[in-house]
Amino acid sequence: MAEKKNKPADKKAIIGKPGAKEGYGADSIQVLKGLEHVRRRPAMYIGDVSSRGLHHLAYEVVDNSIDEALAGYCDKISLSINKDGSITVEDNGRGIPTGMHPTEKKSALEVVMTVLNAGGKFDRSTYKVSGGLHGVGVSVVNALSEWLKVEVRREGKIFVQEYRAGDPTGPVKEKGKYEGKKSGTKTTFMPDKTIFNTVNIKYEIIEDRLRELAYLNKDVTIIIKDERTNKEDVFHFVGGIKEFVRYIDLSRKSFMKEPIFIKGERDNTQVEVAFQYNESYNENIFSYVNDINTHEGGTHLVGFKTALTRTLNNYGSKANIIKNDKIQLTGDDFREGLTCVISTKVPEPQFEGQTKTKLGNSEVKSIVEMIVGEELQDYLEENPSVAKKIIEKCLRAAEAREAARKARELIRRKNALEFSGLPGKLADCSISDPDHCEIYLVEGDSAGGSAKQGRDRRFQAILPLKGKILNVEKARLNKILENDEIKSIITALGAGIGNSDDFDESKLRYGKIILMCDADVDGSHIRTLLLTFFYRHMKEIIETGRLYIAQPPLYKIKVNKEEHYAYDESEKDQILKRFKINGKGSKETEVKVSETEVAENGEIITKGKGFAISRFKGLGEMNPEQLWSTTMNPETRTILRVSIENAITADKVFETLMGEEVEPRRNFIEKNAKYVKNLDI
Ligand code: 0RA
């Protein structure tokens, strides 16, 4: 779930750039129209031109078919990743209209494919998959494709049109007729490699989104096929989001036979909620509006939480399970161990927040609150034994929360006693503006020592961590807060802990938090433990893009006294090749693994004639200067930004790798052994 730090925009926009001769007059401002602008500033439309933006193209095309399904005219969508790397999306909807567009004087199909936002002008359905990053329109996909071909089956005829970089290569042509009722739209596109950093479509990434869409739209069958590997999956879940909750909790135990399912509609707003309690301590709510994952929540989520707290509290008191003289239960207590999917369909969604994934429509709160409140109360009254178990679980959570509060208080008080309030082993930086500061969480005291000496102390802070931090997946907050390493992370960062109430991002003391671990098995375990901690207890840090993974080099290649560093195998091979080609004279640099010896500091050295390759086993093997120049110097280092590509998958990875159940973990590792390089990031 890490991705390369975004490169600066690779192409300079020329809007507003004065022409050489004309000077700075207003008429020299070059206004780019439509798709040309998309090609010049792709990030404005699809977020970025990394792997994420690339996969976004495929989502966009699929979303258009989903819109057709939401309108009630399509129940089958298939996507294939073709041998040449192009992608085909086919649906059995009504087909994009092909008749003459009244104002544009072109085929409506051409308008949809070449005019920005034209798709939205056709009101196909009350609900649209639009908002957030989605909904930019299929013309954006066209603009960012080397070529694209669309085939429409409509009114008995097959229509086709092709494009290059968004421009039609000719008019819409009629290719023949088809029999029966099989109307639909088929789009094939080749992402433009001059625009994207990578054009390698990953099956697993597409698969996650398509599975999610199939759970959210239970009547639609979605097929994904990879022609490069012949891998194929068919998703059709008659149980809808109820089945989705089961899938999310596959490796967690629940005392409930099946999730609670609630459904209702009011003022054209549809609400579906499914949830169950499991034996973990995590709150796991996934909320959607028109099939878009609302990572930042919003009014629908608030409505659900309010109804849950109130209804359980009322029932618990009435049934005399919650006794008044005992501790007061809070909202958090009713969500410990809760896995929930909320899917709402909203006619005119307003998306807000940093990533435009927070629902703003105020009316939705009361609609969700009312529907969930009424239905949940009925459920509890009809299922008293399950109700009792739920409330008792919430009471246990409240007791633990009280203990956690005391532990947290203790950290606060202890800090107040110490002079600076900061952990003793933190080497802080001298600048205090968080936007310009970063902190390295470093595995081990010896690497920590090198990092302290090698850093730029003005803006880089170092916190060495001893041994393994606690596995937070298996512990409640009060236990977590007893752990020394975790305590020092929390106090060094300065923003508290928790995902909503107790975490205050504005107090964060550093703009970047960089995990620096060894490139071995232990290192990757520690990294996973740290990632789990941040994911479960400081998710905001990941969501706002502040968590990074340092990339120390794997090899040092010394050629004629010059040192070169390689960060992976292929880079090593490239460096070796380069010196063979450039020659530096003779055959001297030819690669032959001729001798291996172990140096004093434990480096494994492979020597040829005139060169030496050493493999770094750990950070501790690098001296401070090496660590600075290879891993910490912002001018030359590479750091990976941790992002949550798919929250469901991230949750599954952490639960499977770090949770209680052994069997799912074994299956996961066996299944993913071949991707093991990507496992922990
Ligand atoms: C505009 C109007 C109509 C359908 C569509 C667009 C349409 C777009 C896409 C994109 C992918 N698959 C699609 N299927 C349909 C409705 C036209 C009518 O009333 O028949």
XYZ file of C-alpha atoms and ligand atoms in Angstrom:
701
model
C 0.000 0.000 0.000
C 2.896 2.337 -0.483
C 3.430 4.270 -3.584
C 6.351 6.258 -4.896
C 6.343 9.805 -3.760
C 4.705 11.845 -6.445
C 7.094 13.334 -8.881
C 6.606 17.008 -9.560
C 4.304 17.596 -12.543
C 6.246 16.235 -15.431
C 5.062 18.725 -17.962
C 4.879 22.444 -17.542
C 1.558 24.002 -18.340
C 1.713 26.855 -20.736
C -1.462 28.587 -19.702
C -0.620 32.163 -18.964
C 2.915 31.878 -20.236
C 3.591 34.876 -22.428
C 4.716 34.306 -25.975
C 8.240 35.449 -26.780
C 7.321 38.204 -29.182
C 3.986 39.426 -27.968
C 5.082 40.390 -24.494
C 2.648 40.100 -21.638
C -0.592 41.159 -23.313
C -3.812 39.423 -22.454
C -4.121 37.949 -25.930
C -0.883 36.078 -25.477
C -2.482 33.944 -22.842
C -2.947 30.626 -24.423
C -6.242 29.129 -23.416
C -6.304 25.407 -23.714
C -9.602 23.879 -24.434
C -11.019 20.623 -23.281
C -9.060 17.489 -23.795
C -5.810 19.281 -24.599
C -5.908 20.732 -21.115
C -6.504 17.243 -19.696
C -3.346 16.025 -21.414
C -1.302 18.950 -20.174
C -2.555 18.878 -16.600
C -3.707 15.272 -16.047
C -3.293 15.507 -12.279
C -6.071 18.095 -12.134
C -8.456 15.472 -13.435
C -7.266 12.163 -12.087
C -5.211 13.161 -9.038
C -1.812 12.010 -10.220
C -0.020 10.188 -13.026
C 1.289 7.362 -10.855
C -0.100 3.865 -10.644
C -3.054 5.262 -8.731
C -4.046 7.635 -11.548
C -3.569 4.857 -14.070
C -5.979 2.516 -12.314
C -8.351 5.407 -11.937
C -8.852 5.338 -15.710
C -10.234 1.831 -15.507
C -12.490 2.761 -12.564
C -13.868 5.697 -14.519
C -14.944 3.507 -17.425
C -16.441 0.906 -15.076
C -18.288 3.639 -13.146
C -20.047 4.669 -16.348
C -21.372 1.141 -16.686
C -22.326 1.112 -12.992
C -24.338 4.284 -13.612
C -26.209 2.349 -16.259
C -26.802 -0.397 -13.689
C -28.030 2.156 -11.111
C -30.482 3.366 -13.756
C -31.735 -0.227 -13.896
C -30.649 -1.148 -17.421
C -27.483 -3.179 -16.932
C -26.705 -6.309 -14.916
C -23.448 -7.510 -16.391
C -20.092 -5.760 -16.642
C -16.845 -7.359 -17.679
C -13.353 -5.990 -17.649
C -10.370 -7.539 -19.299
C -6.736 -6.603 -19.130
C -5.498 -7.471 -22.616
C -2.176 -9.002 -23.638
C -0.930 -5.668 -25.028
C -1.731 -3.914 -21.754
C -4.898 -2.240 -22.997
C -8.146 -2.567 -21.049
C -11.614 -3.505 -22.275
C -14.802 -2.747 -20.349
C -18.046 -4.146 -21.683
C -21.598 -3.823 -20.361
C -25.089 -4.891 -21.394
C -26.734 -1.504 -20.845
C -28.663 0.540 -23.389
C -25.526 1.663 -25.184
C -24.319 5.254 -25.435
C -26.721 7.135 -27.752
C -25.365 7.485 -31.277
C -27.850 9.883 -32.877
C -27.040 13.450 -33.887
C -26.417 15.753 -30.941
C -28.742 18.783 -31.343
C -26.246 21.547 -30.561
C -22.857 19.996 -31.221
C -23.891 18.725 -34.668
C -22.038 15.480 -34.123
C -22.948 12.006 -33.022
C -23.866 12.020 -29.311
C -21.338 9.192 -28.948
C -18.554 11.443 -30.205
C -19.699 14.202 -27.858
C -19.639 11.862 -24.831
C -16.151 10.662 -25.793
C -14.569 14.020 -26.632
C -16.284 16.773 -24.650
C -15.402 17.253 -20.989
C -18.267 16.371 -18.642
C -20.646 15.723 -21.543
C -21.701 12.399 -20.031
C -23.292 14.194 -17.086
C -25.659 16.097 -19.353
C -27.632 12.932 -19.990
C -29.750 12.330 -16.925
C -29.737 8.589 -16.878
C -30.415 7.894 -13.232
C -31.319 9.550 -9.943
C -27.998 8.408 -8.498
C -24.655 8.864 -10.135
C -21.270 7.484 -9.317
C -19.785 10.927 -9.271
C -17.841 13.056 -6.891
C -14.530 12.683 -5.177
C -11.992 11.711 -7.757
C -14.647 9.857 -9.685
C -17.023 11.239 -12.205
C -14.574 13.143 -14.374
C -16.095 11.559 -17.448
C -14.981 9.017 -19.972
C -13.619 11.797 -22.221
C -10.807 12.199 -19.693
C -9.930 8.534 -20.151
C -9.975 9.110 -23.902
C -7.672 12.129 -23.618
C -5.171 10.150 -21.569
C -5.128 7.138 -23.869
C -2.700 6.549 -26.701
C -5.724 5.090 -28.507
C -9.298 4.186 -27.628
C -11.993 2.288 -29.425
C -15.664 2.334 -28.512
C -18.273 -0.073 -29.837
C -21.975 0.522 -29.183
C -24.767 -1.969 -29.784
C -28.024 -0.103 -29.990
C -31.268 -0.411 -31.926
C -30.017 -3.494 -33.728
C -26.870 -1.866 -35.088
C -23.209 -1.872 -34.143
C -21.517 1.548 -34.129
C -17.786 2.136 -33.730
C -15.459 5.070 -33.384
C -11.727 5.239 -32.736
C -9.527 7.952 -31.257
C -5.879 8.833 -30.780
C -4.941 10.916 -27.756
C -8.624 11.824 -27.573
C -9.019 12.881 -31.224
C -11.390 10.892 -33.448
C -9.578 9.175 -36.298
C -12.824 9.323 -38.273
C -16.593 9.630 -37.847
C -18.816 7.137 -36.042
C -19.190 4.173 -38.409
C -21.858 1.519 -38.633
C -20.185 -1.860 -38.557
C -23.156 -4.117 -39.039
C -26.141 -5.520 -37.229
C -26.632 -7.756 -34.238
C -29.355 -10.205 -33.387
C -31.563 -10.187 -30.329
C -31.664 -7.784 -27.440
C -27.968 -7.608 -26.625
C -27.443 -3.870 -26.547
C -24.458 -2.454 -24.715
C -21.222 -0.516 -24.718
C -17.684 -1.839 -25.141
C -14.692 0.423 -24.623
C -11.046 -0.545 -25.163
C -8.267 1.880 -24.291
C -4.487 1.966 -24.118
C -3.201 4.260 -21.353
C -0.712 6.744 -22.776
C 2.831 5.932 -21.657
C 3.971 9.485 -22.358
C 1.624 10.621 -19.614
C 1.782 7.947 -16.912
C 4.840 7.026 -14.856
C 3.766 3.436 -15.261
C 1.243 1.760 -17.549
C 1.353 -1.589 -15.789
C -2.230 -2.383 -14.784
C -2.342 -4.605 -11.699
C -5.021 -7.251 -11.510
C -5.191 -7.162 -7.719
C -5.912 -3.426 -7.616
C -8.727 -3.613 -10.170
C -10.022 -6.790 -8.555
C -10.492 -5.067 -5.186
C -12.611 -2.269 -6.631
C -14.712 -4.619 -8.777
C -15.382 -6.917 -5.832
C -16.452 -3.928 -3.773
C -18.783 -2.756 -6.559
C -20.325 -6.205 -6.842
C -21.075 -6.281 -3.083
C -22.602 -2.814 -3.320
C -24.736 -3.696 -6.380
C -26.050 -7.158 -5.633
C -27.922 -7.561 -8.904
C -24.868 -6.937 -11.068
C -22.433 -9.644 -12.151
C -18.922 -8.312 -12.611
C -16.263 -10.327 -14.365
C -12.556 -9.570 -14.418
C -10.092 -11.377 -16.647
C -6.372 -10.966 -17.174
C -5.443 -12.125 -20.672
C -1.749 -11.906 -19.733
C -2.053 -14.613 -17.092
C -5.528 -16.088 -17.713
C -6.528 -15.246 -14.164
C -10.264 -14.683 -13.869
C -12.847 -13.868 -11.195
C -16.619 -13.625 -11.357
C -18.266 -11.484 -8.696
C -21.971 -11.763 -8.008
C -23.129 -11.503 -4.421
C -26.843 -12.027 -3.942
C -26.413 -11.205 -0.249
C -25.121 -7.688 -1.062
C -23.535 -5.714 1.759
C -24.523 -8.325 4.334
C -22.200 -10.684 2.531
C -19.678 -7.839 2.298
C -19.522 -7.586 6.097
C -18.933 -11.336 6.302
C -16.133 -11.029 3.750
C -14.455 -8.213 5.698
C -14.641 -10.313 8.871
C -13.575 -13.572 7.263
C -10.635 -13.985 9.591
C -12.385 -12.622 12.678
C -14.687 -14.528 14.997
C -18.187 -13.272 15.700
C -20.735 -14.387 18.276
C -23.492 -13.387 15.858
C -24.841 -15.949 13.415
C -25.272 -13.324 10.748
C -24.892 -9.575 10.375
C -27.806 -7.283 11.173
C -29.214 -5.851 7.953
C -31.237 -2.659 7.740
C -32.791 -1.102 4.685
C -35.021 1.876 4.036
C -35.774 4.839 1.826
C -36.947 8.384 2.384
C -37.084 11.410 0.075
C -35.283 9.505 -2.679
C -32.399 8.731 -0.347
C -31.794 5.009 -0.009
C -30.093 3.569 3.037
C -28.608 0.111 3.515
C -26.606 -0.865 6.562
C -25.122 -4.221 7.553
C -23.056 -4.825 10.686
C -21.863 -7.338 13.192
C -19.648 -7.456 16.245
C -16.458 -9.504 16.328
C -13.939 -10.368 19.007
C -11.388 -7.750 17.980
C -11.103 -4.292 19.507
C -11.193 -2.375 16.260
C -13.930 -0.208 14.886
C -14.239 -0.937 11.195
C -16.900 1.117 9.440
C -16.867 1.488 5.668
C -19.267 4.063 4.326
C -20.368 4.668 0.756
C -22.384 7.222 -1.147
C -23.452 6.195 -4.650
C -20.809 3.434 -4.545
C -17.988 5.841 -3.673
C -16.079 5.041 -0.505
C -16.429 8.072 1.737
C -13.111 7.726 3.586
C -13.699 10.930 5.481
C -17.204 9.900 6.539
C -19.854 12.595 6.682
C -23.508 13.026 7.574
C -24.551 9.440 6.760
C -21.913 8.113 9.141
C -22.868 10.565 11.869
C -26.514 9.532 11.475
C -25.610 5.874 11.871
C -23.401 6.406 14.920
C -26.003 8.549 16.638
C -28.723 5.949 16.074
C -26.508 3.068 17.193
C -25.474 4.745 20.440
C -28.958 5.921 21.318
C -30.802 2.729 20.427
C -28.389 0.370 22.208
C -28.263 2.627 25.247
C -32.049 2.816 25.485
C -32.535 -0.896 25.004
C -29.742 -1.744 27.469
C -31.259 0.446 30.162
C -34.787 -0.787 29.571
C -33.691 -4.417 29.647
C -31.732 -3.652 32.810
C -28.414 -4.787 31.342
C -26.950 -1.298 31.676
C -27.312 -0.255 35.280
C -27.412 3.426 35.982
C -24.925 3.461 38.838
C -22.246 1.802 36.671
C -19.983 3.777 34.330
C -21.420 5.859 31.552
C -21.089 4.279 28.093
C -19.778 6.444 25.271
C -20.216 6.131 21.496
C -16.792 4.447 21.192
C -17.897 1.680 23.538
C -20.745 0.759 21.211
C -18.338 0.481 18.292
C -15.578 -1.680 19.733
C -15.268 -4.781 17.572
C -17.863 -3.453 15.152
C -17.614 -4.186 11.438
C -20.111 -2.219 9.427
C -20.909 -1.261 5.850
C -23.150 1.733 5.226
C -24.297 2.198 1.655
C -26.421 5.218 0.806
C -27.752 6.388 -2.527
C -28.138 10.151 -2.547
C -29.573 12.129 -5.499
C -27.413 15.283 -5.295
C -24.446 14.369 -3.117
C -22.234 17.202 -1.859
C -18.706 15.994 -1.297
C -16.438 17.908 1.030
C -13.179 17.438 2.870
C -9.538 17.260 1.863
C -10.022 14.404 -0.546
C -13.631 15.195 -1.400
C -14.779 11.984 0.247
C -16.893 13.417 3.049
C -20.651 13.637 2.564
C -21.991 17.097 3.391
C -25.758 16.818 2.801
C -27.269 17.620 6.194
C -30.649 15.979 5.464
C -28.972 12.577 5.126
C -28.028 12.497 8.812
C -31.615 12.452 10.041
C -32.735 10.044 7.323
C -30.086 7.468 8.261
C -30.610 8.095 11.972
C -34.339 7.506 11.718
C -34.190 4.393 9.560
C -31.402 2.747 11.587
C -33.006 3.738 14.918
C -36.373 2.192 14.137
C -35.119 -0.967 12.487
C -32.443 -1.642 15.075
C -34.887 -1.303 17.930
C -37.168 -3.884 16.269
C -34.213 -6.203 15.786
C -33.138 -5.970 19.438
C -36.635 -6.683 20.678
C -36.969 -9.683 18.396
C -33.509 -11.042 19.235
C -33.041 -10.516 22.992
C -30.204 -13.009 23.439
C -28.061 -11.415 20.718
C -28.979 -7.991 22.078
C -27.763 -9.014 25.528
C -24.434 -10.235 24.170
C -23.925 -6.987 22.253
C -24.631 -4.778 25.247
C -22.435 -6.864 27.533
C -19.607 -6.526 25.065
C -20.081 -2.757 25.061
C -19.930 -2.742 28.863
C -16.596 -4.576 28.793
C -15.343 -2.001 26.292
C -16.381 0.791 28.632
C -14.446 -0.740 31.516
C -11.333 -1.070 29.353
C -11.768 2.483 28.131
C -11.782 3.698 31.684
C -8.512 1.848 32.294
C -7.079 3.341 29.071
C -8.078 6.802 30.178
C -6.114 6.318 33.371
C -3.090 5.067 31.417
C -3.262 8.057 29.101
C -3.552 10.403 32.014
C -0.414 8.811 33.418
C 1.530 9.519 30.219
C 0.362 13.117 30.323
C 1.283 13.574 33.930
C 4.661 11.938 33.496
C 5.386 14.268 30.577
C 4.503 17.261 32.660
C 7.078 16.189 35.233
C 9.906 15.790 32.754
C 11.677 18.928 31.673
C 10.800 18.989 27.980
C 8.003 16.477 28.042
C 9.737 14.609 25.239
C 11.160 11.077 25.350
C 14.773 10.984 26.523
C 16.069 9.100 23.520
C 14.521 11.476 20.980
C 17.101 13.612 19.191
C 14.855 16.511 18.243
C 15.449 18.976 15.449
C 16.085 22.662 16.024
C 13.382 24.089 13.765
C 9.915 23.864 15.273
C 7.691 24.512 12.255
C 6.065 21.089 11.631
C 5.775 21.699 7.897
C 9.545 21.759 7.608
C 10.349 19.012 10.070
C 10.504 15.271 9.817
C 11.057 12.478 12.266
C 12.745 9.157 11.573
C 11.543 6.207 13.610
C 14.633 4.031 13.448
C 14.973 0.350 14.174
C 17.642 -0.273 16.759
C 19.978 1.845 18.860
C 23.008 1.428 16.619
C 21.249 2.591 13.450
C 19.642 5.266 15.593
C 23.118 6.427 16.590
C 24.299 6.623 12.977
C 21.136 8.469 12.004
C 21.636 10.974 14.826
C 25.149 11.705 13.605
C 24.332 11.701 9.911
C 21.123 13.775 9.945
C 20.619 17.450 9.270
C 19.772 18.406 12.810
C 17.971 21.546 11.786
C 14.902 19.739 10.469
C 15.427 16.013 11.070
C 14.580 14.377 14.374
C 15.525 10.809 15.255
C 13.684 8.434 17.553
C 15.430 5.081 17.929
C 13.129 2.186 18.738
C 14.340 -0.785 20.689
C 13.296 -4.207 19.534
C 9.778 -4.940 18.503
C 6.880 -2.710 19.323
C 3.691 -4.273 20.622
C 1.341 -5.925 18.136
C -1.626 -3.574 18.482
C -3.896 -5.886 16.512
C -4.118 -8.164 19.523
C -4.400 -5.581 22.279
C -6.831 -3.096 23.751
C -5.923 0.558 24.055
C -5.022 0.388 27.747
C -2.432 -2.354 27.056
C -1.140 -0.446 24.044
C -0.582 2.633 26.161
C 1.532 0.641 28.602
C 4.102 -0.109 25.890
C 7.257 2.015 26.229
C 8.060 2.272 22.522
C 4.517 3.277 21.670
C 4.464 5.789 24.488
C 7.590 7.462 23.178
C 6.176 7.597 19.630
C 2.984 9.224 20.879
C 4.787 11.816 22.991
C 7.356 12.584 20.273
C 4.609 13.185 17.707
C 2.665 15.267 20.198
C -0.826 14.888 18.727
C -2.342 12.256 21.015
C -3.760 8.927 19.905
C -7.037 7.674 18.533
C -8.872 8.111 15.331
C -11.221 10.930 16.124
C -11.675 12.469 19.510
C -8.272 12.164 21.089
C -6.075 12.771 18.061
C -5.399 16.374 17.135
C -3.478 16.651 13.925
C -2.862 20.357 14.353
C -0.584 19.477 17.284
C 1.582 17.146 15.224
C 5.221 18.188 15.652
C 6.474 16.861 12.309
C 5.160 17.050 8.764
C 6.722 13.755 7.715
C 7.019 10.591 9.751
C 9.527 8.247 8.188
C 9.916 4.607 9.184
C 13.474 3.393 8.739
C 13.977 -0.343 9.196
C 16.506 -2.923 8.064
C 15.991 -4.631 4.734
C 15.680 -8.069 6.326
C 12.912 -10.226 7.774
C 13.090 -8.633 11.221
C 13.063 -5.185 9.682
C 9.999 -5.923 7.649
C 8.256 -7.353 10.711
C 8.972 -4.199 12.694
C 7.789 -2.086 9.791
C 4.531 -4.048 9.650
C 4.042 -3.618 13.405
C 4.548 0.123 13.049
C 2.227 0.327 10.048
C -0.423 -1.602 11.969
C -0.098 0.838 14.837
C -0.474 3.892 12.596
C -3.303 2.310 10.606
C -5.363 1.392 13.654
C -4.619 4.314 15.925
C -3.414 7.288 13.889
C -5.062 6.651 10.552
C -5.259 10.369 9.839
C -1.486 10.477 9.492
C -1.722 7.987 6.637
C -4.795 9.598 5.116
C -3.120 12.984 4.948
C -0.039 11.458 3.317
C 2.424 12.072 6.136
C 3.666 8.542 6.709
C 6.686 7.385 4.703
C 9.021 4.437 4.447
C 12.730 5.092 4.027
C 14.498 3.177 1.301
C 18.023 2.280 2.317
C 20.176 0.847 -0.471
C 20.658 -2.891 -0.779
C 24.055 -2.799 -2.473
C 27.167 -0.714 -2.615
C 29.141 -1.111 -5.808
C 32.629 0.215 -5.735
C 34.161 0.776 -9.152
C 37.656 2.205 -9.317
C 37.249 3.775 -5.893
C 33.927 5.395 -6.821
C 30.930 4.256 -4.779
C 27.532 3.604 -6.309
C 24.400 2.497 -4.506
C 21.653 0.250 -5.788
C 18.221 0.069 -4.154
C 17.135 -3.174 -5.782
C 18.404 -6.016 -7.941
C 17.607 -4.411 -11.255
C 19.358 -1.198 -10.291
C 22.395 -3.231 -9.328
C 22.357 -4.928 -12.716
C 22.010 -1.572 -14.446
C 24.985 -0.119 -12.652
C 27.081 -3.159 -13.479
C 25.986 -2.976 -17.087
C 26.726 0.697 -17.292
C 30.311 0.229 -16.261
C 30.779 -2.602 -18.600
C 29.492 -0.501 -21.478
C 31.206 2.719 -20.541
C 34.136 0.500 -20.036
C 36.270 2.796 -17.932
C 38.808 1.212 -20.162
C 38.945 -2.462 -20.143
C 37.434 -5.798 -19.268
C 38.404 -5.043 -15.712
C 34.865 -4.201 -14.746
C 33.357 -7.306 -16.193
C 31.090 -8.918 -13.678
C 32.230 -12.176 -12.343
C 31.335 -13.430 -8.976
C 34.780 -14.602 -8.207
C 35.406 -14.191 -4.531
C 33.251 -13.662 -1.536
C 34.527 -12.463 1.772
C 33.077 -11.063 4.915
C 34.460 -7.716 5.951
C 35.089 -6.649 9.517
C 31.770 -4.941 9.839
C 29.884 -7.940 8.550
C 29.342 -6.681 5.008
C 29.319 -9.463 2.497
C 31.666 -8.438 -0.255
C 31.794 -9.901 -3.697
C 34.966 -8.895 -5.450
C 35.774 -8.894 -9.104
C 38.699 -7.213 -10.712
C 38.538 -3.486 -10.099
C 35.179 -3.547 -8.421
C 33.453 -4.717 -5.284
C 29.808 -5.293 -4.532
C 28.660 -5.301 -0.944
C 25.232 -6.124 0.284
C 23.981 -4.120 3.245
C 22.325 -6.424 5.707
C 21.236 -3.717 8.070
C 21.194 0.017 8.569
C 23.804 -0.380 11.266
C 26.381 -1.356 8.667
C 26.304 2.107 7.167
C 28.341 4.879 8.693
C 26.611 8.216 9.352
C 27.793 9.777 6.079
C 26.627 6.796 4.045
C 23.253 6.785 5.788
C 22.832 10.500 5.099
C 23.793 10.373 1.448
C 21.887 7.219 0.559
C 18.765 7.338 2.710
C 18.237 10.621 4.496
C 19.345 13.476 2.267
C 16.103 14.900 0.814
C 17.957 15.880 -2.358
C 18.941 12.355 -3.249
C 16.873 9.887 -1.236
C 13.752 8.032 -2.315
C 11.026 7.641 0.279
C 7.795 5.761 -0.236
C 4.611 7.453 0.825
C 2.205 5.075 2.537
C -1.302 5.329 1.170
C -4.464 3.354 1.686
C -5.294 2.266 -1.824
C -8.204 0.200 -0.694
C -9.304 0.374 2.914
C -10.904 -3.077 2.878
C -7.744 -4.706 1.587
C -5.577 -2.779 4.051
C -7.791 -3.925 6.900
C -7.590 -7.507 5.682
C -3.822 -7.450 5.348
C -3.353 -6.159 8.903
C -5.955 -8.441 10.423
C -4.587 -11.456 8.586
C -0.931 -10.777 9.270
C -1.278 -9.565 12.827
C -4.554 -10.966 14.168
C -5.401 -13.967 16.309
C -6.302 -16.566 13.726
C -3.430 -18.659 12.417
C -5.108 -20.470 9.539
C -6.026 -17.380 7.470
C -2.504 -16.051 7.985
C -0.980 -19.229 6.624
C -3.306 -19.123 3.607
C -2.546 -15.472 2.996
C 1.193 -15.973 3.105
C 1.005 -19.018 0.853
C -1.157 -17.164 -1.643
C 0.987 -14.061 -1.575
C 4.408 -15.612 -1.304
C 5.161 -14.599 -4.861
C 4.383 -10.956 -4.100
C 6.376 -11.059 -0.931
C 8.297 -7.919 -1.861
C 5.103 -5.891 -1.608
C 3.677 -7.633 1.390
C 4.571 -5.158 4.075
C 4.050 -1.923 2.196
C -26.274 8.495 -22.090
C -27.637 8.170 -22.236
C -28.052 6.845 -22.122
C -27.101 5.870 -21.881
C -25.764 6.190 -21.735
C -25.359 7.515 -21.830
C -24.760 5.111 -21.471
C -23.428 5.443 -21.183
C -22.536 4.416 -20.938
C -21.193 4.364 -20.649
C -20.849 3.043 -20.496
N -21.934 2.287 -20.667
C -22.983 3.102 -20.945
N -24.263 2.800 -21.194
C -25.145 3.791 -21.436
C -29.491 6.480 -22.238
C -29.915 6.393 -23.663
C -31.332 5.853 -23.803
O -32.259 6.508 -23.307
O -31.470 4.810 -24.386
